[in-house]
Amino acid sequence: MTPEKTLFSQIIDREIPADIVHEDEKCIVIHDINPKARVHLLVIPKKPIPTLFDLAPEDKDLMGHMMLLLPQLAQAQSLDGFKTQIHTGESGGQEVFHIHIHLLGN
């Protein structure tokens, strides 16, 4: 039995529509459907990693890629500052168990 695909894996596979801001070989960036700021983007790796606890040493380049992408995305959205959030685990507020970075700015 294969595990059920997450919402984000379904978006990556184009099974569910999303407002895509950026896509490359490693990640996809979408507008959050329930924004908490004027700009609220989700930076999602294409590799389905459930939580930060599940990161492996070979994921450092992927995570670095996502972190370096954040300021580029912010500038493209005309932000001169932003904050990021990564929820980890149910008690950390994580709702979709596929790691992602929230980029928020006003």
mmCIF file of C-alpha atoms in Angstrom:
data_model
loop_
_atom_site.group_PDB
_atom_site.id
_atom_site.type_symbol
_atom_site.label_atom_id
_atom_site.label_comp_id
_atom_site.label_asym_id
_atom_site.label_seq_id
_atom_site.Cartn_x
_atom_site.Cartn_y
_atom_site.Cartn_z
ATOM 1 C CA MET A 1 0.000 0.000 0.000
ATOM 2 C CA THR A 2 1.453 3.370 -1.017
ATOM 3 C CA PRO A 3 1.020 6.330 1.317
ATOM 4 C CA GLU A 4 -1.625 8.862 0.398
ATOM 5 C CA LYS A 5 -0.342 11.900 -1.468
ATOM 6 C CA THR A 6 -0.294 15.156 0.438
ATOM 7 C CA LEU A 7 -2.191 18.181 -0.779
ATOM 8 C CA PHE A 8 1.126 19.695 -1.879
ATOM 9 C CA SER A 9 2.154 16.581 -3.830
ATOM 10 C CA GLN A 10 -1.196 16.753 -5.615
ATOM 11 C CA ILE A 11 -0.544 20.414 -6.476
ATOM 12 C CA ILE A 12 2.977 19.588 -7.714
ATOM 13 C CA ASP A 13 1.498 16.805 -9.888
ATOM 14 C CA ARG A 14 -1.186 19.224 -11.175
ATOM 15 C CA GLU A 15 -4.005 17.124 -9.742
ATOM 16 C CA ILE A 16 -5.247 20.146 -7.759
ATOM 17 C CA PRO A 17 -5.093 23.728 -9.087
ATOM 18 C CA ALA A 18 -3.058 26.410 -7.333
ATOM 19 C CA ASP A 19 -1.886 29.945 -7.984
ATOM 20 C CA ILE A 20 1.742 29.192 -8.866
ATOM 21 C CA VAL A 21 4.237 32.044 -8.475
ATOM 22 C CA HIS A 22 7.450 30.154 -9.237
ATOM 23 C CA GLU A 23 8.551 26.665 -10.160
ATOM 24 C CA ASP A 24 11.916 25.085 -10.781
ATOM 25 C CA GLU A 25 13.388 21.590 -10.662
ATOM 26 C CA LYS A 26 13.504 21.556 -6.838
ATOM 27 C CA CYS A 27 10.435 23.411 -5.598
ATOM 28 C CA ILE A 28 7.165 25.119 -6.323
ATOM 29 C CA VAL A 29 5.887 28.386 -4.835
ATOM 30 C CA ILE A 30 2.175 29.093 -4.489
ATOM 31 C CA HIS A 31 -0.085 31.698 -2.914
ATOM 32 C CA ASP A 32 -1.543 30.488 0.380
ATOM 33 C CA ILE A 33 -5.308 29.978 0.047
ATOM 34 C CA ASN A 34 -5.810 31.423 3.551
ATOM 35 C CA PRO A 35 -3.389 34.384 3.606
ATOM 36 C CA LYS A 36 -2.241 35.864 6.916
ATOM 37 C CA ALA A 37 -0.593 38.877 5.233
ATOM 38 C CA ARG A 38 -0.872 40.905 2.013
ATOM 39 C CA VAL A 39 1.726 38.554 0.537
ATOM 40 C CA HIS A 40 1.608 34.977 1.824
ATOM 41 C CA LEU A 41 3.530 32.472 -0.267
ATOM 42 C CA LEU A 42 4.345 28.824 0.398
ATOM 43 C CA VAL A 43 7.720 27.524 -0.769
ATOM 44 C CA ILE A 44 7.312 23.767 -1.158
ATOM 45 C CA PRO A 45 9.993 21.249 -2.100
ATOM 46 C CA LYS A 46 9.046 18.780 -4.797
ATOM 47 C CA LYS A 47 10.585 16.047 -2.661
ATOM 48 C CA PRO A 48 7.889 15.003 -0.155
ATOM 49 C CA ILE A 49 9.564 15.347 3.254
ATOM 50 C CA PRO A 50 6.934 15.158 6.036
ATOM 51 C CA THR A 51 8.583 17.365 8.715
ATOM 52 C CA LEU A 52 11.895 19.000 9.547
ATOM 53 C CA PHE A 53 12.506 15.976 11.789
ATOM 54 C CA ASP A 54 12.604 13.883 8.599
ATOM 55 C CA LEU A 55 15.345 15.876 6.857
ATOM 56 C CA ALA A 56 18.423 13.897 5.844
ATOM 57 C CA PRO A 57 21.961 15.182 5.215
ATOM 58 C CA GLU A 58 21.365 14.935 1.458
ATOM 59 C CA ASP A 59 18.524 17.497 1.805
ATOM 60 C CA LYS A 60 20.861 20.373 2.727
ATOM 61 C CA ASP A 61 21.169 21.584 -0.874
ATOM 62 C CA LEU A 62 17.384 21.514 -1.294
ATOM 63 C CA MET A 63 16.840 23.496 1.909
ATOM 64 C CA GLY A 64 19.591 25.947 0.965
ATOM 65 C CA HIS A 65 17.974 26.412 -2.438
ATOM 66 C CA MET A 66 14.648 27.231 -0.799
ATOM 67 C CA MET A 67 16.236 29.689 1.643
ATOM 68 C CA LEU A 68 18.109 31.502 -1.145
ATOM 69 C CA LEU A 69 14.880 31.731 -3.137
ATOM 70 C CA LEU A 70 13.033 33.599 -0.351
ATOM 71 C CA PRO A 71 14.606 37.061 -0.866
ATOM 72 C CA GLN A 72 14.164 36.767 -4.630
ATOM 73 C CA LEU A 73 10.470 35.997 -4.161
ATOM 74 C CA ALA A 74 10.075 38.875 -1.689
ATOM 75 C CA GLN A 75 11.686 41.341 -4.091
ATOM 76 C CA ALA A 76 9.490 40.109 -6.949
ATOM 77 C CA GLN A 77 6.477 40.863 -4.710
ATOM 78 C CA SER A 78 7.848 44.397 -4.003
ATOM 79 C CA LEU A 79 8.513 43.597 -0.343
ATOM 80 C CA ASP A 80 11.310 45.418 1.467
ATOM 81 C CA GLY A 81 11.045 43.027 4.398
ATOM 82 C CA PHE A 82 9.338 39.752 5.213
ATOM 83 C CA LYS A 83 9.096 37.019 7.785
ATOM 84 C CA THR A 84 9.222 33.273 7.398
ATOM 85 C CA GLN A 85 7.606 30.437 9.305
ATOM 86 C CA ILE A 86 8.170 26.702 9.240
ATOM 87 C CA HIS A 87 5.704 24.698 11.309
ATOM 88 C CA THR A 88 7.026 21.341 12.455
ATOM 89 C CA GLY A 89 4.802 18.580 13.764
ATOM 90 C CA GLU A 90 1.211 18.721 14.906
ATOM 91 C CA SER A 91 2.079 20.496 18.171
ATOM 92 C CA GLY A 92 4.105 23.001 16.123
ATOM 93 C CA GLY A 93 1.028 23.931 14.091
ATOM 94 C CA GLN A 94 1.846 21.904 10.975
ATOM 95 C CA GLU A 95 -1.311 21.061 9.020
ATOM 96 C CA VAL A 96 0.106 19.550 5.808
ATOM 97 C CA PHE A 97 2.829 16.982 6.465
ATOM 98 C CA HIS A 98 5.054 18.007 3.561
ATOM 99 C CA ILE A 99 7.570 20.614 4.728
ATOM 100 C CA HIS A 100 7.083 24.127 3.423
ATOM 101 C CA ILE A 101 8.185 27.647 4.239
ATOM 102 C CA HIS A 102 5.684 30.445 4.692
ATOM 103 C CA LEU A 103 6.854 33.805 3.333
ATOM 104 C CA LEU A 104 4.753 36.660 4.747
ATOM 105 C CA GLY A 105 4.949 40.378 4.047
ATOM 106 C CA ASN A 106 2.792 43.506 3.952
#
